[in-house]
Coordinates of C-alpha atoms (C1' of nucleotides) in Angstrom, one line a residue:
Chain A
X1 CA 20.3 -1.0 24.1
X2 CA 16.9 -0.9 25.8
X3 CA 13.6 -1.7 24.2
X4 CA 10.1 -0.5 24.9
X5 CA 7.0 -2.8 24.9
X6 CA 3.9 -1.2 26.2
X7 CA 0.4 -2.4 25.6
X8 CA -1.6 -0.8 22.9
X9 CA -4.0 2.0 23.4
X10 CA -7.5 1.3 24.9
X11 CA -10.3 0.5 22.5
X12 CA -11.4 4.2 22.2
X13 CA -14.5 5.5 23.8
X14 CA -16.2 8.2 21.7
X15 CA -13.8 9.2 19.0
X16 CA -16.7 9.5 16.6
X17 CA -15.7 10.5 13.2
X18 CA -12.8 8.1 12.9
X19 CA -13.9 4.7 11.7
X20 CA -13.2 1.5 13.5
X21 CA -11.1 0.4 10.6
X22 CA -8.7 3.3 11.0
X23 CA -8.6 2.7 14.7
X24 CA -7.7 -1.0 14.2
X25 CA -5.1 -0.1 11.5
X26 CA -3.5 2.4 13.8
X27 CA -3.6 0.0 16.7
X28 CA -1.9 -2.8 14.7
X29 CA 0.7 -0.4 13.3
X30 CA 1.3 0.9 16.8
X31 CA 1.6 -2.7 18.0
X32 CA 4.1 -3.5 15.4
X33 CA 6.2 -0.4 16.2
X34 CA 6.1 -1.3 19.9
X35 CA 7.1 -4.9 19.3
X36 CA 3.8 -6.3 20.4
X37 CA 3.4 -7.9 17.0
X38 CA 6.6 -9.4 15.5
X39 CA 7.3 -10.3 11.9
X40 CA 5.7 -13.7 11.0
X41 CA 3.2 -13.5 13.8
X42 CA -0.2 -14.7 12.8
X43 CA -3.0 -12.2 13.2
X44 CA -6.3 -13.9 13.9
X45 CA -9.3 -11.7 13.1
X46 CA -11.5 -12.9 15.9
X47 CA -8.8 -12.3 18.5
X48 CA -8.0 -8.9 17.2
X49 CA -11.8 -8.1 17.2
X50 CA -12.0 -9.1 20.8
X51 CA -8.8 -7.3 21.8
X52 CA -10.0 -4.0 20.2
X53 CA -13.7 -4.5 21.1
X54 CA -15.0 -4.5 17.6
X55 CA -16.5 -7.1 15.2
X56 CA -14.5 -9.0 12.7
X57 CA -15.7 -7.0 9.7
X58 CA -13.6 -3.8 10.4
X59 CA -10.7 -6.0 11.5
X60 CA -10.7 -7.8 8.2
X61 CA -10.9 -4.5 6.3
X62 CA -8.0 -3.2 8.4
X63 CA -5.9 -6.3 7.6
X64 CA -6.6 -5.8 3.9
X65 CA -5.5 -2.2 4.1
X66 CA -2.3 -3.2 5.9
X67 CA -1.8 -5.9 3.3
X68 CA -2.0 -3.2 0.7
X69 CA 0.5 -1.2 2.7
X70 CA 2.8 -4.1 2.8
X71 CA 2.8 -4.5 6.6
X72 CA 0.7 -7.6 6.6
X73 CA 0.8 -10.6 4.3
X74 CA -2.4 -12.4 3.4
X75 CA -2.5 -16.0 2.3
X76 CA -5.7 -17.5 0.9
X77 CA -7.7 -19.4 3.5
X78 CA -4.8 -19.0 5.9
X79 CA -5.4 -15.4 7.1
X80 CA -2.9 -12.7 7.9
X81 CA 0.5 -12.5 9.5
X82 CA 2.9 -9.7 10.0
X83 CA 5.1 -9.5 7.0
X84 CA 8.5 -11.2 7.5
X85 CA 11.6 -9.9 5.7
X86 CA 14.8 -11.7 5.2
X87 CA 18.1 -10.0 5.7
X88 CA 18.6 -10.1 2.0
X89 CA 15.3 -8.3 1.5
X90 CA 16.2 -5.7 4.1
X91 CA 19.5 -5.1 2.3
X92 CA 17.6 -4.5 -0.9
X93 CA 15.2 -2.2 1.0
X94 CA 18.1 -0.2 2.4
X95 CA 19.6 0.1 -1.1
X96 CA 16.2 1.2 -2.3
X97 CA 15.7 3.8 0.5
X98 CA 19.1 5.2 -0.2
X99 CA 17.8 6.3 -3.6
X100 CA 14.8 7.9 -2.0
X101 CA 16.6 9.6 0.9
X102 CA 19.2 10.9 -1.4
X103 CA 16.5 12.8 -3.2
X104 CA 15.2 14.1 0.1
X105 CA 18.6 15.2 1.3
X106 CA 19.3 16.9 -2.0
X107 CA 16.0 18.8 -2.1
X108 CA 16.2 19.8 1.6
X109 CA 19.8 20.9 1.5
X110 CA 19.0 23.4 -1.2
X111 CA 16.6 25.1 1.2
X112 CA 18.9 25.5 4.2
X113 CA 19.2 29.2 3.4
X114 CA 15.7 29.7 4.7
X115 CA 15.2 30.2 8.4
X116 CA 12.3 28.0 9.3
X117 CA 13.3 24.9 7.4
X118 CA 16.8 25.2 8.9
X119 CA 15.4 25.5 12.4
X120 CA 13.2 22.4 11.8
X121 CA 16.0 20.3 10.6
X122 CA 18.1 21.3 13.6
X123 CA 15.3 20.6 15.9
X124 CA 14.8 17.1 14.5
X125 CA 18.5 16.4 14.6
X126 CA 18.7 17.4 18.2
X127 CA 16.1 14.7 18.9
X128 CA 18.4 12.2 17.2
X129 CA 21.3 13.2 19.4
X130 CA 19.0 13.1 22.5
X131 CA 18.0 9.5 21.7
X132 CA 21.6 8.6 21.0
X133 CA 22.6 10.0 24.4
X134 CA 20.0 7.7 26.0
X135 CA 21.4 4.7 24.1
X136 CA 17.8 3.7 23.1
X137 CA 18.1 1.8 19.8
X138 CA 14.4 2.0 18.9
X139 CA 14.1 5.7 19.8
X140 CA 17.3 6.4 17.9
X141 CA 16.1 4.8 14.8
X142 CA 12.7 6.4 15.1
X143 CA 14.3 9.8 15.7
X144 CA 16.5 9.3 12.6
X145 CA 13.3 8.3 10.7
X146 CA 11.6 11.5 11.9
X147 CA 14.7 13.5 10.8
X148 CA 14.4 12.1 7.3
X149 CA 10.7 12.8 7.3
X150 CA 11.5 16.4 8.1
X151 CA 14.0 16.5 5.3
X152 CA 11.5 15.1 2.9
X153 CA 8.8 17.5 3.9
X154 CA 11.2 20.4 3.6
X155 CA 12.4 19.2 0.3
X156 CA 8.9 19.9 -1.0
X157 CA 8.2 16.7 -3.0
X158 CA 4.8 15.7 -1.8
X159 CA 5.1 12.2 -3.2
X160 CA 8.4 11.7 -1.4
X161 CA 6.8 12.8 1.8
X162 CA 3.7 10.7 1.2
X163 CA 5.8 7.6 0.4
X164 CA 8.2 7.9 3.3
X165 CA 5.5 8.2 5.9
X166 CA 3.8 5.0 4.8
X167 CA 3.6 2.4 7.6
X168 CA 5.6 -0.2 5.8
X169 CA 8.5 2.2 5.5
X170 CA 8.3 2.8 9.2
X171 CA 8.0 -0.9 9.8
X172 CA 11.0 -1.9 7.6
X173 CA 13.1 0.9 9.0
X174 CA 12.4 -0.5 12.4
X175 CA 13.4 -3.9 11.3
X176 CA 16.7 -2.5 10.3
X177 CA 17.2 -1.4 13.9
X178 CA 16.9 -5.0 15.2
X179 CA 19.4 -6.2 12.6
X180 CA 23.2 -6.6 12.8
X181 CA 23.7 -7.0 16.6
X182 CA 27.4 -6.2 16.7
X183 CA 26.9 -3.0 14.7
X184 CA 29.3 -0.1 14.9
X185 CA 26.8 2.5 16.1
X186 CA 29.5 4.9 17.0
X187 CA 30.5 5.2 13.4
X188 CA 26.9 5.4 12.5
X189 CA 26.2 8.5 14.5
X190 CA 29.5 10.0 13.5
X191 CA 28.4 9.6 9.9
X192 CA 25.2 11.4 10.6
X193 CA 26.9 14.2 12.4
X194 CA 28.9 14.8 9.2
X195 CA 25.8 14.5 7.0
X196 CA 23.8 16.9 9.2
X197 CA 26.6 19.4 9.2
X198 CA 26.9 19.2 5.4
X199 CA 23.1 19.6 5.0
X200 CA 23.2 22.7 7.1
X201 CA 26.0 24.1 5.0
X202 CA 23.7 24.0 2.0
X203 CA 26.0 22.0 -0.2
X204 CA 23.6 19.6 -1.8
X205 CA 26.2 17.7 -3.8
X206 CA 28.5 17.0 -0.8
X207 CA 25.5 16.2 1.4
X208 CA 24.4 13.5 -1.1
X209 CA 27.9 12.1 -1.4
X210 CA 28.2 11.8 2.4
X211 CA 24.8 10.3 2.7
X212 CA 25.4 7.8 -0.1
X213 CA 28.7 6.9 1.4
X214 CA 27.1 6.3 4.8
X215 CA 24.5 4.0 3.3
X216 CA 27.1 2.1 1.3
X217 CA 29.0 1.6 4.6
X218 CA 25.9 0.3 6.3
X219 CA 25.2 -2.0 3.3
X220 CA 28.6 -3.5 3.3
X221 CA 28.2 -4.2 7.0
X222 CA 24.8 -5.8 6.4
X223 CA 26.1 -7.9 3.6
X224 CA 29.0 -9.1 5.7
X225 CA 26.6 -10.1 8.5
X226 CA 24.4 -11.9 6.0
X227 CA 26.7 -14.8 5.3
X228 CA 26.9 -16.4 8.8
X229 CA 23.1 -16.0 9.4
Chain B
X1 CA -3.1 8.4 -30.3
X2 CA -5.7 5.7 -29.9
X3 CA -7.1 4.5 -26.6
X4 CA -8.6 1.2 -25.6
X5 CA -11.7 0.8 -23.3
X6 CA -12.9 -2.7 -23.0
X7 CA -15.3 -4.0 -20.4
X8 CA -13.8 -5.8 -17.4
X9 CA -13.5 -9.6 -17.3
X10 CA -16.5 -11.7 -16.5
X11 CA -17.2 -12.4 -12.8
X12 CA -15.2 -15.7 -12.9
X13 CA -16.8 -19.0 -12.9
X14 CA -14.8 -21.6 -10.9
X15 CA -11.4 -20.1 -10.2
X16 CA -11.4 -21.7 -6.8
X17 CA -8.2 -20.9 -4.9
X18 CA -8.2 -17.2 -5.7
X19 CA -10.3 -15.3 -3.3
X20 CA -13.1 -13.0 -4.3
X21 CA -11.2 -10.1 -2.8
X22 CA -8.3 -10.5 -5.1
X23 CA -10.6 -11.0 -8.0
X24 CA -12.3 -7.6 -7.2
X25 CA -8.9 -6.0 -6.6
X26 CA -7.7 -7.2 -10.0
X27 CA -10.9 -6.2 -11.7
X28 CA -10.8 -2.7 -10.3
X29 CA -7.1 -2.2 -11.1
X30 CA -7.8 -3.6 -14.6
X31 CA -10.7 -1.2 -14.9
X32 CA -8.5 1.7 -13.9
X33 CA -5.9 0.7 -16.4
X34 CA -8.5 0.4 -19.2
X35 CA -10.0 3.7 -18.3
X36 CA -13.3 2.3 -17.1
X37 CA -12.7 4.0 -13.8
X38 CA -11.2 7.5 -13.9
X39 CA -9.5 9.5 -11.2
X40 CA -12.1 11.1 -8.8
X41 CA -14.8 8.6 -9.8
X42 CA -16.8 7.4 -6.9
X43 CA -16.9 3.7 -6.3
X44 CA -20.1 2.5 -4.7
X45 CA -19.7 -0.8 -2.9
X46 CA -23.1 -2.1 -3.7
X47 CA -22.7 -1.3 -7.4
X48 CA -19.4 -3.0 -7.6
X49 CA -20.8 -5.9 -5.7
X50 CA -23.5 -6.3 -8.3
X51 CA -21.2 -5.8 -11.2
X52 CA -18.8 -8.5 -10.1
X53 CA -21.5 -10.8 -8.7
X54 CA -20.3 -10.8 -5.1
X55 CA -21.5 -9.4 -1.8
X56 CA -20.4 -6.1 -0.4
X57 CA -18.0 -7.7 2.1
X58 CA -15.2 -8.7 -0.3
X59 CA -15.7 -5.5 -2.2
X60 CA -15.1 -3.4 0.9
X61 CA -12.1 -5.5 1.7
X62 CA -10.8 -4.9 -1.8
X63 CA -11.4 -1.2 -1.6
X64 CA -9.4 -1.1 1.7
X65 CA -6.6 -3.0 0.1
X66 CA -6.5 -0.6 -2.8
X67 CA -6.6 2.3 -0.4
X68 CA -3.6 0.8 1.2
X69 CA -2.0 0.6 -2.2
X70 CA -2.8 4.3 -2.9
X71 CA -5.1 3.6 -5.9
X72 CA -8.3 4.5 -4.0
X73 CA -8.9 7.1 -1.4
X74 CA -11.4 6.5 1.4
X75 CA -13.2 9.2 3.2
X76 CA -15.0 8.4 6.4
X77 CA -18.7 7.8 5.8
X78 CA -18.3 8.9 2.2
X79 CA -16.9 5.8 0.7
X80 CA -14.2 5.3 -1.9
X81 CA -13.2 7.1 -5.1
X82 CA -10.3 6.6 -7.5
X83 CA -7.5 8.6 -6.2
X84 CA -7.1 11.9 -8.1
X85 CA -3.7 13.5 -8.5
X86 CA -2.9 17.0 -9.5
X87 CA -0.3 17.8 -12.1
X88 CA 1.9 19.1 -9.3
X89 CA 1.6 15.8 -7.6
X90 CA 2.4 13.9 -10.8
X91 CA 5.5 16.1 -11.3
X92 CA 6.6 15.1 -7.8
X93 CA 5.8 11.5 -8.6
X94 CA 8.0 11.6 -11.7
X95 CA 10.8 13.2 -9.8
X96 CA 10.4 10.4 -7.3
X97 CA 10.4 7.6 -9.8
X98 CA 13.5 9.0 -11.4
X99 CA 15.4 8.2 -8.3
X100 CA 13.9 4.7 -8.3
X101 CA 14.4 4.0 -11.9
X102 CA 18.0 5.3 -11.8
X103 CA 18.7 2.6 -9.3
X104 CA 17.1 0.0 -11.6
X105 CA 19.0 1.3 -14.7
X106 CA 22.3 1.3 -12.8
X107 CA 21.9 -2.2 -11.5
X108 CA 20.6 -3.7 -14.7
X109 CA 23.2 -2.1 -16.9
X110 CA 25.9 -3.7 -14.9
X111 CA 24.5 -7.1 -15.9
X112 CA 24.4 -6.5 -19.6
X113 CA 27.5 -8.7 -20.0
X114 CA 25.3 -11.8 -19.3
X115 CA 23.4 -13.3 -22.1
X116 CA 19.9 -13.9 -20.7
X117 CA 19.4 -10.5 -19.0
X118 CA 20.6 -8.9 -22.2
X119 CA 18.2 -10.8 -24.3
X120 CA 15.3 -10.0 -22.0
X121 CA 16.0 -6.3 -22.0
X122 CA 16.2 -6.3 -25.8
X123 CA 12.9 -8.2 -26.0
X124 CA 11.1 -5.7 -23.8
X125 CA 12.6 -2.8 -25.7
X126 CA 11.3 -4.3 -29.0
X127 CA 7.8 -4.2 -27.5
X128 CA 8.3 -0.5 -26.8
X129 CA 9.3 0.2 -30.4
X130 CA 6.4 -1.9 -31.6
X131 CA 3.9 0.1 -29.5
X132 CA 5.5 3.2 -30.7
X133 CA 5.1 2.1 -34.3
X134 CA 1.4 1.6 -33.7
X135 CA 1.2 5.1 -32.2
X136 CA -0.8 3.8 -29.3
X137 CA -0.1 6.1 -26.3
X138 CA -1.4 3.8 -23.6
X139 CA 0.3 0.7 -25.0
X140 CA 3.5 2.7 -25.4
X141 CA 3.5 3.8 -21.8
X142 CA 2.6 0.3 -20.7
X143 CA 5.5 -1.2 -22.7
X144 CA 7.9 1.4 -21.3
X145 CA 6.6 0.4 -17.9
X146 CA 7.2 -3.3 -18.6
X147 CA 10.7 -2.4 -19.9
X148 CA 11.5 -0.7 -16.6
X149 CA 10.0 -3.7 -14.7
X150 CA 12.4 -5.9 -16.6
X151 CA 15.3 -3.6 -15.8
X152 CA 14.4 -3.7 -12.1
X153 CA 14.0 -7.5 -12.1
X154 CA 17.3 -7.9 -13.8
X155 CA 18.9 -5.4 -11.5
X156 CA 18.3 -8.0 -8.7
X157 CA 16.9 -5.7 -6.0
X158 CA 13.8 -7.5 -4.9
X159 CA 12.4 -4.5 -3.1
X160 CA 12.8 -2.4 -6.2
X161 CA 11.0 -5.0 -8.2
X162 CA 8.3 -5.4 -5.6
X163 CA 7.8 -1.6 -5.3
X164 CA 7.7 -0.9 -9.0
X165 CA 5.0 -3.5 -9.7
X166 CA 2.6 -2.1 -7.2
X167 CA -0.7 -1.1 -8.7
X168 CA -0.3 2.6 -7.7
X169 CA 2.9 2.9 -9.6
X170 CA 1.2 1.4 -12.7
X171 CA -1.7 3.7 -12.1
X172 CA 0.3 6.9 -11.7
X173 CA 2.5 6.0 -14.6
X174 CA -0.6 5.7 -16.7
X175 CA -1.8 9.1 -15.5
X176 CA 1.4 10.5 -16.8
X177 CA 0.5 9.2 -20.2
X178 CA -2.7 11.2 -20.3
X179 CA -0.9 14.3 -19.3
X180 CA 0.7 17.0 -21.4
X181 CA -1.3 16.7 -24.6
X182 CA 1.1 18.6 -26.9
X183 CA 4.0 16.5 -25.8
X184 CA 7.0 16.0 -27.9
X185 CA 6.8 12.2 -28.1
X186 CA 9.3 12.0 -30.9
X187 CA 12.0 13.4 -28.6
X188 CA 10.8 11.0 -25.9
X189 CA 11.4 7.9 -27.9
X190 CA 14.7 9.3 -29.2
X191 CA 15.8 9.7 -25.6
X192 CA 14.8 6.1 -24.9
X193 CA 16.7 4.8 -28.0
X194 CA 19.8 6.5 -26.6
X195 CA 19.2 5.2 -23.1
X196 CA 18.5 1.7 -24.3
X197 CA 21.7 1.7 -26.4
X198 CA 23.7 2.9 -23.5
X199 CA 22.3 0.3 -21.2
X200 CA 23.2 -2.4 -23.6
X201 CA 26.7 -1.0 -23.8
X202 CA 27.1 -1.8 -20.1
X203 CA 28.2 1.7 -19.1
X204 CA 26.2 2.2 -15.9
X205 CA 27.3 5.7 -15.3
X206 CA 26.5 7.0 -18.8
X207 CA 23.2 5.1 -18.8
X208 CA 22.2 6.8 -15.5
X209 CA 23.2 10.2 -16.8
X210 CA 21.2 9.8 -20.0
X211 CA 18.2 8.5 -18.1
X212 CA 18.3 11.3 -15.5
X213 CA 18.7 13.8 -18.3
X214 CA 15.6 12.4 -20.0
X215 CA 13.5 12.7 -16.9
X216 CA 14.7 16.2 -16.3
X217 CA 13.6 17.1 -19.8
X218 CA 10.2 15.5 -19.2
X219 CA 9.9 17.3 -15.9
X220 CA 10.7 20.7 -17.4
X221 CA 8.0 20.1 -20.0
X222 CA 5.5 19.1 -17.3
X223 CA 6.3 22.1 -15.2
X224 CA 5.8 24.3 -18.2
X225 CA 2.5 22.8 -18.9
X226 CA 1.5 23.2 -15.3
X227 CA 1.1 27.0 -15.4
X228 CA -1.8 27.4 -17.9
X229 CA -3.7 24.4 -16.4
Chain C
dT1 C1' -35.9 32.8 -8.9
dT2 C1' -32.9 31.5 -5.2
dC3 C1' -32.1 29.9 -0.8
dG4 C1' -32.7 26.9 2.9
dA5 C1' -35.3 23.5 5.6
dT6 C1' -37.3 18.8 5.7
dG7 C1' -38.2 14.3 4.6
dA8 C1' -37.2 10.2 1.5
dT9 C1' -33.6 7.6 -0.4
dT10 C1' -29.1 6.0 -1.0
dT11 C1' -24.9 4.4 0.9
dT12 C1' -21.8 3.5 4.3
dG13 C1' -20.1 1.2 8.5
dT14 C1' -20.6 -2.5 11.6
dA15 C1' -22.3 -6.9 13.5
dT16 C1' -23.5 -11.6 12.9
dG17 C1' -24.4 -16.2 10.8
dC18 C1' -22.7 -20.0 8.3
dA19 C1' -20.2 -23.1 4.9
dG20 C1' -15.8 -24.9 3.9
dG21 C1' -10.9 -25.1 4.1
dA22 C1' -7.0 -25.3 7.6
dT23 C1' -5.1 -26.8 11.9
dT24 C1' -4.9 -29.4 15.7
dT25 C1' -5.9 -33.4 18.4
dG26 C1' -6.6 -38.0 19.1
dT27 C1' -6.0 -42.8 17.7
dG28 C1' -4.1 -47.0 15.8
dG29 C1' -0.4 -49.4 13.3
dC30 C1' 4.6 -50.1 12.8
Chain D
dG1 C1' 8.7 -44.0 20.3
dC2 C1' 7.3 -42.4 15.6
dC3 C1' 4.5 -41.8 11.7
dA4 C1' -0.1 -42.2 9.1
dC5 C1' -4.8 -41.1 9.3
dA6 C1' -9.3 -39.5 10.9
dA7 C1' -12.2 -36.7 13.8
dA8 C1' -12.9 -32.5 16.2
dT9 C1' -11.9 -27.8 16.4
dC10 C1' -10.6 -23.5 14.8
dC11 C1' -10.5 -20.0 11.5
dT12 C1' -11.3 -17.8 7.2
dG13 C1' -14.1 -16.1 3.6
dC14 C1' -18.4 -14.6 2.2
dA15 C1' -23.2 -13.3 2.6
dT16 C1' -26.6 -10.8 4.9
dA17 C1' -29.0 -7.6 8.3
dC18 C1' -29.5 -3.3 10.3
dA19 C1' -28.4 1.4 12.2
dA20 C1' -26.4 5.8 11.2
dA21 C1' -24.7 9.0 8.2
dA22 C1' -24.8 11.3 3.8
dT23 C1' -27.1 12.6 -0.3
dC24 C1' -30.9 13.9 -2.9
dA25 C1' -35.5 15.7 -3.8
dT26 C1' -39.2 18.3 -2.6
dC27 C1' -41.3 22.2 -0.9
dG28 C1' -42.0 26.7 1.0
dA29 C1' -40.4 31.4 2.2
dA30 C1' -37.7 35.5 1.1

DNA sequence: TTCGATGATTTTGTATGCAGGATTTGTGGC
DNA sequence: GCCACAAATCCTGCATACAAAATCATCGAA
């Protein structure tokens, strides 16, 4: 599958109102998402400051914010690097998100009787299929992420929505995409077709069962691939 | 129930190795936990800097880290305040943590055959009963929090452990304690006695059912108390 | 009195300087 | 050639300076 890697956005001209810190945070997150910054990569404040045309102060504040988010790890007197996760940690993360997404799936499914939520879910799912048709791994994972975002928003639990949109969730989700090279993606999308259909049917219980079953299948594949690596 | 409110720790003398940023972060989190800083309270960088005997730079970095954690909210050109959550948001949060803790309960219960995990769970539960006996709301909630921390650690999912120890989880959990004044705490502890016994029995499924049932009871009480407020 | 304008004060946001701990580079011994 | 060690460099962490924005206080008019 293909992979995009564009340069980050320009240093911004006159977006007064937004602070430099948030600009730098967004830029770094964007860089991570685009693969410009990879896990374990060291982030040198002075370099970032020059790259983004700001001083080191807002860069340091941005790095601390991202450290709070869990995207960056800070070591005393050794600065910042993009957080690196082992396969084992990603397995744990996936097991964790299963619990989260199950809640989202359950809440959203119970609202499929209403017109607008239903249309929104369908719209987001179409984007998943579209990315799948293009065989673009990153876009596919991002579209699936957006699909779950939509489910969570529709579900109506604000904390769930807040949590799932945090950068480190996006980041870890993306890392999952780069994992398990020989993965059976055909079965993956088939699972989601079933899940999506069940969600639309409004049957919360079955939707959760299908979703949990899918995650368990992914987990078993990841655990298998863990041993050789 | 009683409530503690001690001043924060002294500005530290020679704890070289730990950065001032982490000192300030810990101090603020500690202040939140002790009730020195309350939700909505404005945090003025210069004041904090003076209080803790440091300059504004590490304070600002600490505030950004806490903003990333979700303990503090930053508004452009208006600085930082302790994040304030509505009852509705706390309801959502509790519904969310149910999903998380269910995972922890399930994983930990399946390890109750082993000696050390079992002893640790019992030890942490004893602390819960001890705080209950003292009728100290905050200590009680903190002990319950520590109990769940132990369950999560024993469960073996590192991400779950990592997540549940984040300051904002501690913070929101504490906010729950201040909620619902006329709460039926007797039923609350009774529920936990049952949950704890079931966890020790090693029956994952029943433990999860009891725990979920407890949370649903809490949620229904919170939702009821929501209307008048 | 109440409202709004205006200036003083506070506070934030950013840049910069510098000491000290890492890291790298260079050098000599084995 | 390879490792130990020392010097040079780099980088971080913290303090400080200053401009711009927000807040507050004062005052005058409706």
